[in-house]
PDB file of C-alpha atoms and ligand atoms in Angstrom:
ATOM      1  CA  MET Z 151     -60.276 136.127 -67.257  1.00  0.00           C
ATOM      2  CA  SER Z 152     -58.254 135.542 -70.368  1.00  0.00           C
ATOM      3  CA  PHE Z 153     -59.252 136.628 -73.905  1.00  0.00           C
ATOM      4  CA  ARG Z 154     -61.997 134.312 -75.366  1.00  0.00           C
ATOM      5  CA  ALA Z 155     -63.705 134.776 -78.768  1.00  0.00           C
ATOM      6  CA  ASP Z 156     -66.491 132.452 -79.889  1.00  0.00           C
ATOM      7  CA  LEU Z 157     -66.364 132.299 -83.648  1.00  0.00           C
ATOM      8  CA  HIS Z 158     -69.433 129.896 -84.335  1.00  0.00           C
ATOM      9  CA  CYS Z 159     -73.067 130.630 -83.461  1.00  0.00           C
ATOM     10  CA  HIS Z 160     -76.634 130.896 -85.079  1.00  0.00           C
ATOM     11  CA  THR Z 161     -79.279 133.319 -84.654  1.00  0.00           C
ATOM     12  CA  ILE Z 162     -83.059 133.506 -85.964  1.00  0.00           C
ATOM     13  CA  TYR Z 163     -81.696 134.273 -89.458  1.00  0.00           C
ATOM     14  CA  SER Z 164     -80.862 130.611 -89.795  1.00  0.00           C
ATOM     15  CA  ASP Z 165     -81.726 127.818 -87.300  1.00  0.00           C
ATOM     16  CA  GLY Z 166     -80.901 129.568 -83.874  1.00  0.00           C
ATOM     17  CA  THR Z 167     -83.611 130.918 -81.419  1.00  0.00           C
ATOM     18  CA  ASP Z 168     -81.983 134.198 -80.537  1.00  0.00           C
ATOM     19  CA  GLU Z 169     -82.055 137.591 -82.140  1.00  0.00           C
ATOM     20  CA  PRO Z 170     -78.529 138.882 -83.243  1.00  0.00           C
ATOM     21  CA  ALA Z 171     -78.782 141.661 -80.529  1.00  0.00           C
ATOM     22  CA  ALA Z 172     -79.583 138.944 -77.958  1.00  0.00           C
ATOM     23  CA  VAL Z 173     -76.573 136.786 -78.994  1.00  0.00           C
ATOM     24  CA  ILE Z 174     -74.355 139.821 -78.727  1.00  0.00           C
ATOM     25  CA  ALA Z 175     -75.683 140.775 -75.310  1.00  0.00           C
ATOM     26  CA  LEU Z 176     -75.179 137.405 -74.072  1.00  0.00           C
ATOM     27  CA  ALA Z 177     -71.547 137.175 -75.318  1.00  0.00           C
ATOM     28  CA  SER Z 178     -70.978 140.408 -73.488  1.00  0.00           C
ATOM     29  CA  GLN Z 179     -72.579 139.175 -70.448  1.00  0.00           C
ATOM     30  CA  LEU Z 180     -70.302 136.328 -70.512  1.00  0.00           C
ATOM     31  CA  ASN Z 181     -67.214 138.579 -71.063  1.00  0.00           C
ATOM     32  CA  LEU Z 182     -66.463 137.186 -74.391  1.00  0.00           C
ATOM     33  CA  GLN Z 183     -64.041 139.604 -76.161  1.00  0.00           C
ATOM     34  CA  GLY Z 184     -64.934 138.772 -79.621  1.00  0.00           C
ATOM     35  CA  LEU Z 185     -67.781 136.923 -81.522  1.00  0.00           C
ATOM     36  CA  SER Z 186     -68.705 135.899 -84.951  1.00  0.00           C
ATOM     37  CA  ILE Z 187     -72.279 134.967 -85.817  1.00  0.00           C
ATOM     38  CA  THR Z 188     -72.155 132.215 -88.547  1.00  0.00           C
ATOM     39  CA  ASP Z 189     -75.699 131.513 -89.747  1.00  0.00           C
ATOM     40  CA  HIS Z 190     -76.240 128.970 -92.279  1.00  0.00           C
ATOM     41  CA  ASP Z 191     -75.912 130.359 -95.760  1.00  0.00           C
ATOM     42  CA  THR Z 192     -76.778 133.820 -94.905  1.00  0.00           C
ATOM     43  CA  ILE Z 193     -75.308 137.068 -93.247  1.00  0.00           C
ATOM     44  CA  ASP Z 194     -78.717 138.819 -92.706  1.00  0.00           C
ATOM     45  CA  ALA Z 195     -78.119 138.964 -89.032  1.00  0.00           C
ATOM     46  CA  TYR Z 196     -75.210 141.496 -89.798  1.00  0.00           C
ATOM     47  CA  LYS Z 197     -77.884 143.734 -91.401  1.00  0.00           C
ATOM     48  CA  GLN Z 198     -79.874 144.010 -88.093  1.00  0.00           C
ATOM     49  CA  VAL Z 199     -76.905 144.799 -85.912  1.00  0.00           C
ATOM     50  CA  VAL Z 200     -76.497 148.567 -85.258  1.00  0.00           C
ATOM     51  CA  LYS Z 201     -73.990 148.361 -82.426  1.00  0.00           C
ATOM     52  CA  SER Z 202     -71.961 145.839 -80.686  1.00  0.00           C
ATOM     53  CA  ASP Z 203     -70.176 146.265 -77.361  1.00  0.00           C
ATOM     54  CA  ILE Z 204     -67.652 143.676 -78.487  1.00  0.00           C
ATOM     55  CA  PRO Z 205     -65.827 143.452 -81.754  1.00  0.00           C
ATOM     56  CA  LEU Z 206     -68.026 141.298 -84.163  1.00  0.00           C
ATOM     57  CA  LEU Z 207     -66.254 139.493 -86.918  1.00  0.00           C
ATOM     58  CA  PRO Z 208     -68.154 138.932 -90.004  1.00  0.00           C
ATOM     59  CA  GLY Z 209     -68.907 135.183 -90.684  1.00  0.00           C
ATOM     60  CA  VAL Z 210     -71.124 132.456 -92.338  1.00  0.00           C
ATOM     61  CA  GLU Z 211     -71.372 128.723 -92.427  1.00  0.00           C
ATOM     62  CA  ILE Z 212     -71.803 127.456 -96.092  1.00  0.00           C
ATOM     63  CA  SER Z 213     -73.410 124.047 -96.920  1.00  0.00           C
ATOM     64  CA  ALA Z 214     -71.387 122.214 -99.553  1.00  0.00           C
ATOM     65  CA  VAL Z 215     -70.638 118.726-100.755  1.00  0.00           C
ATOM     66  CA  PHE Z 216     -67.264 116.833-101.193  1.00  0.00           C
ATOM     67  CA  GLN Z 217     -67.222 113.164-102.408  1.00  0.00           C
ATOM     68  CA  GLY Z 218     -70.728 112.604-101.666  1.00  0.00           C
ATOM     69  CA  GLU Z 219     -70.410 113.937 -97.989  1.00  0.00           C
ATOM     70  CA  ALA Z 220     -72.307 116.979 -96.707  1.00  0.00           C
ATOM     71  CA  ILE Z 221     -69.509 119.533 -95.489  1.00  0.00           C
ATOM     72  CA  HIS Z 222     -69.828 123.012 -93.777  1.00  0.00           C
ATOM     73  CA  VAL Z 223     -67.294 125.711 -94.623  1.00  0.00           C
ATOM     74  CA  LEU Z 224     -66.894 128.646 -92.535  1.00  0.00           C
ATOM     75  CA  GLY Z 225     -66.192 132.128 -94.159  1.00  0.00           C
ATOM     76  CA  TYR Z 226     -64.773 134.715 -92.093  1.00  0.00           C
ATOM     77  CA  ALA Z 227     -63.478 138.362 -92.418  1.00  0.00           C
ATOM     78  CA  PHE Z 228     -65.116 139.496 -95.613  1.00  0.00           C
ATOM     79  CA  SER Z 229     -66.800 142.695 -95.825  1.00  0.00           C
ATOM     80  CA  PRO Z 230     -70.698 142.204 -95.298  1.00  0.00           C
ATOM     81  CA  LYS Z 231     -70.945 144.566 -98.322  1.00  0.00           C
ATOM     82  CA  ASN Z 232     -68.669 142.460-100.650  1.00  0.00           C
ATOM     83  CA  PRO Z 233     -70.588 141.708-103.921  1.00  0.00           C
ATOM     84  CA  ASP Z 234     -68.846 138.328-104.408  1.00  0.00           C
ATOM     85  CA  ILE Z 235     -70.278 137.152-100.803  1.00  0.00           C
ATOM     86  CA  HIS Z 236     -73.690 138.297-101.949  1.00  0.00           C
ATOM     87  CA  ALA Z 237     -73.665 136.419-105.119  1.00  0.00           C
ATOM     88  CA  LEU Z 238     -72.457 133.250-103.259  1.00  0.00           C
ATOM     89  CA  LEU Z 239     -75.290 133.758-100.754  1.00  0.00           C
ATOM     90  CA  ALA Z 240     -77.764 134.330-103.473  1.00  0.00           C
ATOM     91  CA  LEU Z 241     -77.039 131.193-105.095  1.00  0.00           C
ATOM     92  CA  GLN Z 242     -77.234 129.148-101.709  1.00  0.00           C
ATOM     93  CA  LYS Z 243     -80.421 130.833-101.026  1.00  0.00           C
ATOM     94  CA  GLN Z 244     -81.799 129.623-104.434  1.00  0.00           C
ATOM     95  CA  LYS Z 245     -80.453 126.150-103.949  1.00  0.00           C
ATOM     96  CA  ARG Z 246     -81.902 125.842-100.234  1.00  0.00           C
ATOM     97  CA  VAL Z 247     -85.460 126.986-101.638  1.00  0.00           C
ATOM     98  CA  GLU Z 248     -85.349 124.236-104.309  1.00  0.00           C
ATOM     99  CA  ARG Z 249     -84.190 121.598-101.868  1.00  0.00           C
ATOM    100  CA  ASN Z 250     -86.961 122.608 -99.419  1.00  0.00           C
ATOM    101  CA  PHE Z 251     -89.560 122.322-102.044  1.00  0.00           C
ATOM    102  CA  ARG Z 252     -88.324 118.910-102.856  1.00  0.00           C
ATOM    103  CA  ILE Z 253     -88.467 117.981 -99.144  1.00  0.00           C
ATOM    104  CA  PHE Z 254     -92.068 119.153 -98.912  1.00  0.00           C
ATOM    105  CA  GLU Z 255     -92.955 117.164-102.030  1.00  0.00           C
ATOM    106  CA  LYS Z 256     -91.612 114.072-100.436  1.00  0.00           C
ATOM    107  CA  LEU Z 257     -93.507 114.804 -97.271  1.00  0.00           C
ATOM    108  CA  ASN Z 258     -96.598 115.303 -99.285  1.00  0.00           C
ATOM    109  CA  THR Z 259     -96.120 112.063-101.144  1.00  0.00           C
ATOM    110  CA  LEU Z 260     -96.073 110.470 -97.659  1.00  0.00           C
ATOM    111  CA  GLY Z 261     -99.474 112.041 -96.739  1.00  0.00           C
ATOM    112  CA  ILE Z 262     -98.082 114.813 -94.666  1.00  0.00           C
ATOM    113  CA  ALA Z 263     -99.636 118.152 -95.827  1.00  0.00           C
ATOM    114  CA  ILE Z 264     -96.905 120.912 -95.456  1.00  0.00           C
ATOM    115  CA  THR Z 265     -95.810 123.958 -97.759  1.00  0.00           C
ATOM    116  CA  GLU Z 266     -93.209 126.613 -97.351  1.00  0.00           C
ATOM    117  CA  SER Z 267     -96.026 129.025 -96.096  1.00  0.00           C
ATOM    118  CA  ASP Z 268     -96.509 126.865 -93.166  1.00  0.00           C
ATOM    119  CA  MET Z 269     -92.975 127.945 -91.791  1.00  0.00           C
ATOM    120  CA  HIS Z 270     -92.811 131.468 -90.592  1.00  0.00           C
ATOM    121  CA  VAL Z 271     -88.973 131.927 -90.265  1.00  0.00           C
ATOM    122  CA  HIS Z 272     -86.589 134.132 -92.228  1.00  0.00           C
ATOM    123  CA  GLN Z 273     -84.833 131.038 -93.814  1.00  0.00           C
ATOM    124  CA  ILE Z 274     -86.123 127.629 -93.672  1.00  0.00           C
ATOM    125  CA  GLY Z 275     -83.715 124.965 -92.490  1.00  0.00           C
ATOM    126  CA  ARG Z 276     -84.554 121.200 -91.719  1.00  0.00           C
ATOM    127  CA  PRO Z 277     -84.639 121.905 -87.891  1.00  0.00           C
ATOM    128  CA  HIS Z 278     -87.797 124.237 -88.646  1.00  0.00           C
ATOM    129  CA  ILE Z 279     -89.203 121.407 -90.684  1.00  0.00           C
ATOM    130  CA  ALA Z 280     -88.813 119.212 -87.837  1.00  0.00           C
ATOM    131  CA  ASN Z 281     -90.307 121.448 -85.335  1.00  0.00           C
ATOM    132  CA  TYR Z 282     -93.364 121.598 -87.711  1.00  0.00           C
ATOM    133  CA  LEU Z 283     -93.633 117.823 -87.656  1.00  0.00           C
ATOM    134  CA  ILE Z 284     -93.632 117.972 -83.916  1.00  0.00           C
ATOM    135  CA  GLU Z 285     -96.394 120.724 -83.906  1.00  0.00           C
ATOM    136  CA  GLN Z 286     -98.509 118.330 -86.035  1.00  0.00           C
ATOM    137  CA  GLY Z 287     -98.003 115.546 -83.502  1.00  0.00           C
ATOM    138  CA  LEU Z 288     -96.238 113.598 -86.313  1.00  0.00           C
ATOM    139  CA  VAL Z 289     -93.134 112.977 -84.174  1.00  0.00           C
ATOM    140  CA  GLY Z 290     -92.005 113.554 -80.677  1.00  0.00           C
ATOM    141  CA  SER Z 291     -88.656 115.177 -80.979  1.00  0.00           C
ATOM    142  CA  ILE Z 292     -86.418 116.855 -83.563  1.00  0.00           C
ATOM    143  CA  GLN Z 293     -84.146 113.674 -83.368  1.00  0.00           C
ATOM    144  CA  GLU Z 294     -87.128 111.607 -84.360  1.00  0.00           C
ATOM    145  CA  ALA Z 295     -88.009 113.986 -87.169  1.00  0.00           C
ATOM    146  CA  PHE Z 296     -84.316 113.518 -88.587  1.00  0.00           C
ATOM    147  CA  ASP Z 297     -84.350 109.732 -87.853  1.00  0.00           C
ATOM    148  CA  ARG Z 298     -87.612 108.989 -89.624  1.00  0.00           C
ATOM    149  CA  TYR Z 299     -87.853 111.902 -92.244  1.00  0.00           C
ATOM    150  CA  LEU Z 300     -85.166 114.411 -92.603  1.00  0.00           C
ATOM    151  CA  GLY Z 301     -81.619 112.745 -91.909  1.00  0.00           C
ATOM    152  CA  GLU Z 302     -79.423 111.522 -94.816  1.00  0.00           C
ATOM    153  CA  GLY Z 303     -81.093 108.609 -96.557  1.00  0.00           C
ATOM    154  CA  LYS Z 304     -84.452 108.847 -94.736  1.00  0.00           C
ATOM    155  CA  MET Z 305     -87.954 108.953 -96.314  1.00  0.00           C
ATOM    156  CA  ALA Z 306     -88.034 112.777 -97.020  1.00  0.00           C
ATOM    157  CA  TYR Z 307     -84.303 113.380 -97.390  1.00  0.00           C
ATOM    158  CA  ASP Z 308     -83.274 115.609-100.191  1.00  0.00           C
ATOM    159  CA  PRO Z 309     -79.331 116.257-100.422  1.00  0.00           C
ATOM    160  CA  GLY Z 310     -79.834 119.442-102.489  1.00  0.00           C
ATOM    161  CA  ASN Z 311     -77.991 120.633-105.263  1.00  0.00           C
ATOM    162  CA  ARG Z 312     -75.017 121.761-103.277  1.00  0.00           C
ATOM    163  CA  LEU Z 313     -71.783 123.529-104.454  1.00  0.00           C
ATOM    164  CA  GLU Z 314     -68.481 121.614-104.354  1.00  0.00           C
ATOM    165  CA  VAL Z 315     -66.279 122.530-101.356  1.00  0.00           C
ATOM    166  CA  SER Z 316     -63.619 123.973-103.720  1.00  0.00           C
ATOM    167  CA  GLU Z 317     -66.126 126.155-105.316  1.00  0.00           C
ATOM    168  CA  VAL Z 318     -67.036 127.651-101.814  1.00  0.00           C
ATOM    169  CA  ILE Z 319     -63.401 128.072-100.934  1.00  0.00           C
ATOM    170  CA  ASN Z 320     -62.914 130.049-104.280  1.00  0.00           C
ATOM    171  CA  ALA Z 321     -66.056 132.144-103.740  1.00  0.00           C
ATOM    172  CA  ILE Z 322     -65.075 133.010-100.127  1.00  0.00           C
ATOM    173  CA  HIS Z 323     -61.385 134.026-101.474  1.00  0.00           C
ATOM    174  CA  ALA Z 324     -63.092 135.995-104.265  1.00  0.00           C
ATOM    175  CA  ALA Z 325     -64.876 137.890-101.297  1.00  0.00           C
ATOM    176  CA  LYS Z 326     -61.352 138.385 -99.709  1.00  0.00           C
ATOM    177  CA  GLY Z 327     -62.560 136.183 -96.810  1.00  0.00           C
ATOM    178  CA  LYS Z 328     -60.792 133.233 -95.086  1.00  0.00           C
ATOM    179  CA  ALA Z 329     -62.184 129.698 -95.658  1.00  0.00           C
ATOM    180  CA  ILE Z 330     -62.272 127.273 -92.654  1.00  0.00           C
ATOM    181  CA  LEU Z 331     -63.258 123.436 -92.567  1.00  0.00           C
ATOM    182  CA  ALA Z 332     -66.057 123.385 -89.989  1.00  0.00           C
ATOM    183  CA  HIS Z 333     -66.283 120.567 -87.297  1.00  0.00           C
ATOM    184  CA  PRO Z 334     -63.978 118.170 -89.030  1.00  0.00           C
ATOM    185  CA  HIS Z 335     -64.378 115.646 -86.155  1.00  0.00           C
ATOM    186  CA  LEU Z 336     -68.085 114.986 -87.694  1.00  0.00           C
ATOM    187  CA  ILE Z 337     -66.595 113.527 -90.933  1.00  0.00           C
ATOM    188  CA  LYS Z 338     -66.670 109.871 -90.278  1.00  0.00           C
ATOM    189  CA  ARG Z 339     -64.726 108.590 -93.279  1.00  0.00           C
ATOM    190  CA  LYS Z 340     -61.003 109.362 -92.734  1.00  0.00           C
ATOM    191  CA  ARG Z 341     -60.234 109.104 -96.492  1.00  0.00           C
ATOM    192  CA  ILE Z 342     -62.553 112.059 -97.024  1.00  0.00           C
ATOM    193  CA  LEU Z 343     -60.922 114.064 -94.419  1.00  0.00           C
ATOM    194  CA  LYS Z 344     -57.573 113.197 -95.827  1.00  0.00           C
ATOM    195  CA  ASN Z 345     -58.657 114.461 -99.287  1.00  0.00           C
ATOM    196  CA  LEU Z 346     -60.345 117.508 -97.920  1.00  0.00           C
ATOM    197  CA  LEU Z 347     -57.074 118.605 -96.248  1.00  0.00           C
ATOM    198  CA  ASP Z 348     -55.473 118.818 -99.875  1.00  0.00           C
ATOM    199  CA  LEU Z 349     -58.038 121.973-100.648  1.00  0.00           C
ATOM    200  CA  PRO Z 350     -56.698 125.537-100.062  1.00  0.00           C
ATOM    201  CA  PHE Z 351     -58.378 126.011 -96.849  1.00  0.00           C
ATOM    202  CA  ASP Z 352     -57.154 128.976 -94.552  1.00  0.00           C
ATOM    203  CA  GLY Z 353     -57.754 127.149 -91.466  1.00  0.00           C
ATOM    204  CA  ILE Z 354     -59.548 124.260 -89.563  1.00  0.00           C
ATOM    205  CA  GLU Z 355     -62.217 124.521 -86.768  1.00  0.00           C
ATOM    206  CA  CYS Z 356     -60.380 122.707 -83.873  1.00  0.00           C
ATOM    207  CA  TYR Z 357     -62.128 123.849 -80.777  1.00  0.00           C
ATOM    208  CA  TYR Z 358     -65.957 122.940 -80.988  1.00  0.00           C
ATOM    209  CA  ALA Z 359     -68.903 122.805 -78.771  1.00  0.00           C
ATOM    210  CA  LYS Z 360     -67.987 120.420 -75.745  1.00  0.00           C
ATOM    211  CA  LEU Z 361     -65.250 118.366 -77.563  1.00  0.00           C
ATOM    212  CA  PHE Z 362     -62.572 117.160 -75.140  1.00  0.00           C
ATOM    213  CA  SER Z 363     -59.083 118.728 -75.604  1.00  0.00           C
ATOM    214  CA  THR Z 364     -57.850 115.020 -76.704  1.00  0.00           C
ATOM    215  CA  GLU Z 365     -60.433 115.140 -79.380  1.00  0.00           C
ATOM    216  CA  GLU Z 366     -59.374 118.549 -80.409  1.00  0.00           C
ATOM    217  CA  LYS Z 367     -55.519 117.891 -80.415  1.00  0.00           C
ATOM    218  CA  PRO Z 368     -55.199 116.005 -83.667  1.00  0.00           C
ATOM    219  CA  PHE Z 369     -56.929 119.125 -85.505  1.00  0.00           C
ATOM    220  CA  VAL Z 370     -54.686 121.535 -83.826  1.00  0.00           C
ATOM    221  CA  ALA Z 371     -51.613 119.551 -85.122  1.00  0.00           C
ATOM    222  CA  ILE Z 372     -52.961 119.555 -88.713  1.00  0.00           C
ATOM    223  CA  ALA Z 373     -53.307 123.296 -88.196  1.00  0.00           C
ATOM    224  CA  GLU Z 374     -49.832 123.669 -87.064  1.00  0.00           C
ATOM    225  CA  LYS Z 375     -48.502 121.344 -89.723  1.00  0.00           C
ATOM    226  CA  LYS Z 376     -50.163 123.367 -92.624  1.00  0.00           C
ATOM    227  CA  GLY Z 377     -49.721 126.786 -91.073  1.00  0.00           C
ATOM    228  CA  TRP Z 378     -53.307 127.106 -90.815  1.00  0.00           C
ATOM    229  CA  LEU Z 379     -55.598 129.014 -88.498  1.00  0.00           C
ATOM    230  CA  ALA Z 380     -56.897 126.914 -85.631  1.00  0.00           C
ATOM    231  CA  THR Z 381     -60.477 128.343 -85.134  1.00  0.00           C
ATOM    232  CA  GLY Z 382     -63.211 127.301 -82.718  1.00  0.00           C
ATOM    233  CA  GLY Z 383     -66.545 128.281 -81.445  1.00  0.00           C
ATOM    234  CA  SER Z 384     -69.710 126.710 -79.559  1.00  0.00           C
ATOM    235  CA  ASP Z 385     -72.134 126.313 -82.472  1.00  0.00           C
ATOM    236  CA  TYR Z 386     -74.617 127.721 -80.060  1.00  0.00           C
ATOM    237  CA  HIS Z 387     -78.069 127.515 -81.444  1.00  0.00           C
ATOM    238  CA  GLY Z 388     -80.181 128.935 -78.504  1.00  0.00           C
ATOM    239  CA  SER Z 389     -83.006 126.981 -76.936  1.00  0.00           C
ATOM    240  CA  THR Z 390     -83.108 124.232 -79.346  1.00  0.00           C
ATOM    241  CA  LYS Z 391     -79.738 122.952 -78.221  1.00  0.00           C
ATOM    242  CA  PRO Z 392     -79.705 123.961 -74.497  1.00  0.00           C
ATOM    243  CA  GLN Z 393     -76.780 121.599 -73.767  1.00  0.00           C
ATOM    244  CA  ILE Z 394     -74.588 123.994 -75.819  1.00  0.00           C
ATOM    245  CA  PRO Z 395     -73.984 127.347 -74.223  1.00  0.00           C
ATOM    246  CA  LEU Z 396     -72.597 130.275 -76.002  1.00  0.00           C
ATOM    247  CA  GLY Z 397     -68.954 130.697 -75.298  1.00  0.00           C
ATOM    248  CA  CYS Z 398     -68.532 126.848 -74.397  1.00  0.00           C
ATOM    249  CA  SER Z 399     -65.556 126.844 -77.096  1.00  0.00           C
ATOM    250  CA  TRP Z 400     -63.461 129.576 -78.016  1.00  0.00           C
ATOM    251  CA  VAL Z 401     -60.250 131.129 -79.708  1.00  0.00           C
ATOM    252  CA  GLY Z 402     -57.621 133.186 -78.002  1.00  0.00           C
ATOM    253  CA  GLN Z 403     -56.346 136.694 -78.818  1.00  0.00           C
ATOM    254  CA  GLN Z 404     -53.812 135.995 -81.509  1.00  0.00           C
ATOM    255  CA  THR Z 405     -56.317 133.974 -83.644  1.00  0.00           C
ATOM    256  CA  PHE Z 406     -59.131 136.400 -83.207  1.00  0.00           C
ATOM    257  CA  GLU Z 407     -56.905 139.385 -83.955  1.00  0.00           C
ATOM    258  CA  ALA Z 408     -55.382 137.783 -87.190  1.00  0.00           C
ATOM    259  CA  LEU Z 409     -59.065 137.518 -88.591  1.00  0.00           C
ATOM    260  CA  TYR Z 410     -60.233 140.752 -87.196  1.00  0.00           C
ATOM    261  CA  GLU Z 411     -57.295 142.640 -88.766  1.00  0.00           C
ATOM    262  CA  HIS Z 412     -57.967 140.950 -92.002  1.00  0.00           C
ATOM    263  CA  PHE Z 413     -61.509 142.144 -91.829  1.00  0.00           C
ATOM    264  CA  LEU Z 414     -60.423 145.448 -91.111  1.00  0.00           C
ATOM    265  CA  LYS Z 415     -58.194 145.570 -94.048  1.00  0.00           C
ATOM    266  CA  ASN Z 416     -61.265 144.583 -96.272  1.00  0.00           C
ATOM    267  CA  THR Z 417     -63.490 147.391 -95.201  1.00  0.00           C
TER     268      THR Z 417
HETATM  269  P1  AMP Q  86     -80.043 122.279 -93.224  1.00  0.00           P
HETATM  270  O1  AMP Q  86     -79.084 123.526 -93.236  1.00  0.00           O
HETATM  271  O2  AMP Q  86     -81.529 122.788 -93.508  1.00  0.00           O
HETATM  272  O3  AMP Q  86     -79.773 121.222 -94.192  1.00  0.00           O
HETATM  273  O4  AMP Q  86     -80.169 121.921 -91.760  1.00  0.00           O
HETATM  274  C1  AMP Q  86     -78.868 121.490 -91.113  1.00  0.00           C
HETATM  275  C2  AMP Q  86     -79.241 121.551 -89.655  1.00  0.00           C
HETATM  276  O5  AMP Q  86     -79.773 120.466 -89.122  1.00  0.00           O
HETATM  277  C3  AMP Q  86     -77.627 121.117 -89.027  1.00  0.00           C
HETATM  278  O6  AMP Q  86     -76.864 122.420 -88.580  1.00  0.00           O
HETATM  279  C4  AMP Q  86     -78.198 120.465 -87.821  1.00  0.00           C
HETATM  280  O7  AMP Q  86     -78.427 121.354 -86.616  1.00  0.00           O
HETATM  281  C5  AMP Q  86     -79.463 119.918 -88.094  1.00  0.00           C
HETATM  282  N1  AMP Q  86     -79.106 118.368 -88.311  1.00  0.00           N
HETATM  283  C6  AMP Q  86     -78.669 117.776 -89.387  1.00  0.00           C
HETATM  284  N2  AMP Q  86     -78.504 116.403 -89.462  1.00  0.00           N
HETATM  285  C7  AMP Q  86     -79.174 116.035 -88.225  1.00  0.00           C
HETATM  286  C8  AMP Q  86     -79.487 114.795 -87.514  1.00  0.00           C
HETATM  287  N3  AMP Q  86     -79.189 113.651 -88.204  1.00  0.00           N
HETATM  288  N4  AMP Q  86     -80.092 115.019 -86.381  1.00  0.00           N
HETATM  289  C9  AMP Q  86     -80.318 116.145 -85.749  1.00  0.00           C
HETATM  290  N5  AMP Q  86     -80.138 117.396 -86.427  1.00  0.00           N
HETATM  291  C10 AMP Q  86     -79.607 117.298 -87.393  1.00  0.00           C
HETATM  292 ZN1   ZN Q  87     -77.652 124.824 -87.393  1.00  0.00          ZN
HETATM  293 FE1   FE Q  88     -72.145 123.050 -89.195  1.00  0.00          FE
HETATM  294 FE1   FE Q  89     -73.221 125.776 -87.080  1.00  0.00          FE
END
């Protein structure tokens, strides 16, 4: 089997359902030769990892905003001990707590009793709030929770006071990491994508979950034209998204080693 490294997955430290060690064990079992855990706005998973059978590239998926659109920026290859990455994540944590508080207030106004203490997770994300609404019998599925309450523009939506994409790229660069535009196919407004491509990213996520190669191709062409990294990964979340298995998208040896060698230089 040829070299495969999955550069996008989540653990219980954000809205995935597996422990970091379980994701690493699964990656080994699948014969992946490289992995990056990219939790939303946190690198706490890396504190739990004592050993990994396969090279583990530090990563994170940062929430940001660009021209009104929610954008995710992947950061890779920084040292997990870098103070600049910790400053960025502390800021993101504070913004998330404040946003969650406003979501709870909006749900309270709608007559739904919910507080932060109802959620027993490391870091609250909207999928956790959706699960709580299911437990309370208020909705039948995560999708229904987003469609009625939590999705963009819905009754309890709060956009959060997000950083600009350019600020996030600068912060990742300050931490000596590589900044990658995550899942660009999800950006529906083509003008926004075009404008984003003018920012100083180091790469673009071309291979993603179960995208067809015809859908990946235009992004690979953009990476080639710009001399950017063409990255990819599954966006595995565990049992909440059973249709997306770990390793269903990956990068080859050349891309993984470029990032991993950059990380080794930083440590
Ligand atoms: P948060 O980081 O708390 O804003 O939560 C973001 C996560 O919620 C994303 O990674 C998705 O997995 C999920 N999500 C966002 N929008 C939707 C939606 N419309 N339907 C279902 N899940 C969504
Ligand atoms: Zn997620
Ligand atoms: Fe994302
Ligand atoms: Fe993700």
